[in-house]
Amino acid sequence: MRDFLESVVIGFNSFVIIYFLALNSLYLVIVLIASRAQRRAQRMSSETALEDLFANPLTPGVSVLVPAYNEEPSIVSSVHSILDLRYPQLEVVIIDDGSTDGTFDVLQQEFELQPSTRVAAGVVETVGTVNSVHISRDGQIVVIRKENARRRGDALNVALEYSRYPLVCMIDADSVLEKDALMHVVRPFVDDPERVAATGGAIRPINGCPTERGMILEKRLPKAWAPRIQVVEYLRSFLLGRVGWSAFNGLMIISGAFGLFRRDLVQQIGGLTADSLAEDADLVNSLHHRLRHEKQDYRIVFVPHPVCWTEVPENLKILARQRRRWSHGLLEVLWRFRGMIANPRYGRMGLLVLPYYVVFELLTPVVEILGLICLPLGMAFGILNWQAAVLYALVAIGYGILLSVVAIVVDDLSYQTYRRWKDLGILLVAAFLENFGFRQLHAFWRLRGLWSGIRGSNAAWGEMPRVGFKETSGASAS
Amino acid sequence: MSTEAILLIAATLNLVLIIGLSLSTALLKARRERRAKRHEEELALLRPVMMRYLATWEDGDAHDLADMLIGYRGVTTSFEELVAGLLPKLRGADRSVLVDILRRRGTIDEARLNTSSRVAVRRYRAVELLGAAGVSEGIPEAAKLLADHSTDVRLAAVRALGRIGTGEAGAALLEHLDSEEGQKYPLPPHPVTMALLRIGADATQALTRALDAEQVEVRTIAAEVLGVLGVYPAVSELQIRMRVDPSVSVRLGATHALGRLSMPSSVDDLTAMLRTEEDVEVLAAACNALGRIIDPASMPELEQAVAHPHPTVRVAAAMALVPFGETGLDRLREIAQRDAAGGDAAREVLARNSIATNTTPLISL
Amino acid sequence: MSSIVVVDDDSDIRGLLEFKLSAAGHTVTAEADGEAGLAAIMDVHPDVVVLDWMMPRMSGIEVCLELRKDPSMADIPVLFLTAKAQESDVQRGFAAGGNDYVIKPFSPRELSSRIDALLARTPR
């Protein structure tokens, strides 16, 4: 019995180590690809290209879609900051998604909105009833008041119905954009119009940066450690990770905080999945699915330039809820597109990207938590001596820190976002601290998200009609 | 080797890498800051000289300032950077003066040489500089880079040709697009249209010729740009393209252009389009164009289009009736009474019009 | 001699105009954002204002609208100097109360003549 237990514990510990070695090595490769791509983009960045984009009367118009639910304090400054963006032709479409506060009243007062009878395009299905449409005098701002359907996807679909430009930009009401943000994400569309289907912008935590009227005055690090650690996290996975996948044309997630899409393609896939928890990842995967299915040559591009800033939770309870939701959402999306996983028909997406997400994103918390349980267990039963246990822990943690350090270094080399010496120090310390407490908590939150996904999924997946779902399941059956 | 030994090695390696990387970043940061400081100092000396020269060169007694600028050698080469930053913001004689200084410093010749460099970044920067300076001696080099194997360099060459201007640059661009090489190294239409728009009137001839080009993209670009540039002599050519071109994108481009040119002679062709065309975008563009020309003869056709099955066409047709003034609005009010067949579009446009009576309605491209 | 306030977030353009307009004998106050610009205009009561459109904190359009609201400053001529080049932009500029509109890239010589013309037209 003891022998058996011993071999299980040692075997499992070796498995955990190999798992993390593989995960981190893969990630390191992605990050290295990313840093090369990023450096190249940096050296050939061009102000003249942005100038031409701005001056050209043929530059495609952009509809900025802003779902808003109870955003009374910030919505006016958000809209102002969108209107102030450097872009030649844009409209702002705000969906007041059944707000119970004065979101609509402040908008109406500030922008002198008038009721309109604008016609819905009738191209995607929506759930929540539209009560009224209001537009500003110059027609640049459209506000749609609708019943809340509890999910962001439906609000965005409604916005899609009432907007008119060929490119649609989906953002969060509290996203703060850099002045050139739209130019940077539109550029791939005009430089490679045949292929580019969507672009996403780099997101960074805004906590600690002083802002005024929806503009960042100075880039600073947050004051508390929880958001500081998230800065490192965002640098590592939302910046370098995505640059790497994008260089490989395997970008699976464009953050809902700032993404740009070709309207015709979004319409073709029937808009967003109205009831998805992760409608952003769901949309990008639908595009991959559709375009791979039709054997089209296409690109989904990540723009590494820091363009969008967003508030991250400082409160651990809210952070826990956010991460549970992400984990649940990821499971939902991977489940919906399970027919693509390991399916050679979907090329890299099927053979590499989605399997990576299953093994190294979805299941990481399981392995991590089991590893955490096994170490003390092994020591308690005297199977592992404490030196070995410490070494196991050191390697797992060291690799994690190394990855974060690489991300910090690459960011400092290419963008120098944070200028002060103190900031560099803080980031390095945060990279270290992340691995003691935060990482374990994070694994726990994700595990809980996964669990609620597994429990909730059986009931939910049967009854909800999903656009394009049939095709997927058909592919998996074959 | 035991597991523990492997783990020990891995842990040590991690530690060494973490410390090494952190230290080297710190070193690089320190070096960068030293250079930045130096750069600032140099710039603080150079900028006022440059600004003073630009403000006073007309008086004719600024030769010493010019000589200072020509002879200036900075350690962090801030001169070219400063000029490159200024050039795109200026027009006219003040700009030429700056370019002249660049030429006398030998920067232009160096850039021309660098367009043949084996390093893509060098070629890129060289052609960007030739474009920023807008020197016509750079045309052959820029034209050659239209077939560069790096996309970034090709795009930079397009932008440079637009900035340099002259009919020669425009012809080079259009010919490349229609050639076999242009098929092998394709150029996206949007940057090309901007380059041609920058060249402006000088590109007219080449553009009119390009309406008969072999490639669909070239014909589309030519049609769109002729419209934006307002080349009236091309109207009859554009009418032919709109009527007979087999490609939807060319028909759309020609319709846009005829709308921009708004010549009454296009009305017959445009109303004929409303009857025969099938593409929704082209139909909407034709309505839009008729709304710009405002010929009463086209009203019945527009009214019919308000009842089109597609909402895009319905709204475009209804919007096109607004510029006809009270007669057009009366027609819309009448249509708005209907339940189906365009009533929704008419109501929407009427509402929008009442909100924005003193501003122009948005025109979608 | 006249006093001019230049509001532009581009330091090159501020520097250039400071030198150029001072050389032409004017007193120049330059500010880098809309809010500081408005404060400077209230403070100086200049003869002409050169305004960029897209600036941090307060756009040029908003600054101009603010000026037009205040009877003591409603008559100060405003010249927009901006990269916003579309027809509708120019219309918006004039609708907000601008007296002239110059699109970037611009010719400093031309700008200087336009400022002189604005100065000649306003009674002092």
XYZ file of N, CA, C and O in Angstrom, chain A residues 41-52 86 184 187 305, chain B residues 124 128 152 155-156 159 163:
92
model
N 7.639 45.471 -35.530
C 6.562 46.459 -35.653
C 7.034 47.808 -35.131
O 6.744 48.860 -35.693
N 7.795 47.740 -34.055
C 8.296 48.951 -33.427
C 9.225 49.726 -34.359
O 9.128 50.926 -34.525
N 10.136 48.983 -35.013
C 11.144 49.654 -35.842
C 10.543 50.169 -37.140
O 11.092 51.043 -37.778
N 9.448 49.577 -37.572
C 8.825 50.065 -38.795
C 7.514 50.772 -38.497
O 6.635 50.840 -39.343
N 7.363 51.289 -37.289
C 6.140 52.019 -36.986
C 6.143 53.274 -37.841
O 7.183 53.771 -38.209
N 4.964 53.739 -38.182
C 4.978 54.848 -39.114
C 3.919 55.872 -38.811
O 2.729 55.591 -38.835
N 4.372 57.048 -38.518
C 3.451 58.150 -38.324
C 2.822 58.528 -39.675
O 1.655 58.877 -39.744
N 3.602 58.385 -40.762
C 3.051 58.785 -42.065
C 1.861 57.910 -42.436
O 0.909 58.388 -43.042
N 1.911 56.627 -42.062
C 0.796 55.745 -42.393
C -0.459 56.211 -41.656
O -1.549 56.229 -42.222
N -0.308 56.598 -40.397
C -1.460 57.080 -39.638
C -1.972 58.390 -40.225
O -3.186 58.613 -40.322
N -1.050 59.242 -40.615
C -1.442 60.513 -41.237
C -2.289 60.279 -42.476
O -3.317 60.913 -42.680
N -1.827 59.351 -43.331
C -2.554 59.061 -44.566
C -3.929 58.494 -44.260
O -4.910 58.828 -44.911
N -8.636 60.519 -32.550
C -8.170 60.960 -33.854
C -8.645 59.935 -34.875
O -8.067 58.864 -35.013
N -4.670 52.854 -34.953
C -3.786 51.685 -34.882
C -4.529 50.400 -35.224
O -3.989 49.538 -35.891
N -5.660 50.299 -39.076
C -4.597 50.187 -40.081
C -4.482 48.802 -40.699
O -4.404 48.694 -41.930
N 0.472 47.780 -29.733
C 0.576 49.150 -29.243
C -0.373 49.335 -28.052
O -1.524 48.946 -28.126
N 13.227 50.708 -45.508
C 11.989 51.332 -45.034
C 12.238 52.783 -44.639
O 11.557 53.699 -45.074
N 10.919 56.234 -46.471
C 10.096 57.147 -45.678
C 10.684 58.554 -45.727
O 9.959 59.535 -45.846
N 5.879 45.940 -45.535
C 6.034 47.248 -44.908
C 6.771 48.216 -45.818
O 6.420 49.387 -45.921
N 4.522 49.318 -48.756
C 3.549 50.337 -48.347
C 4.222 51.689 -48.138
O 3.671 52.730 -48.499
N 5.422 51.649 -47.573
C 6.143 52.908 -47.368
C 6.455 53.553 -48.711
O 6.404 54.780 -48.858
N 3.383 55.337 -49.968
C 3.176 56.611 -49.268
C 4.167 57.654 -49.741
O 3.837 58.825 -49.913
N 3.636 61.377 -51.491
C 4.144 62.610 -50.911
C 5.051 63.351 -51.869
O 5.123 64.578 -51.847
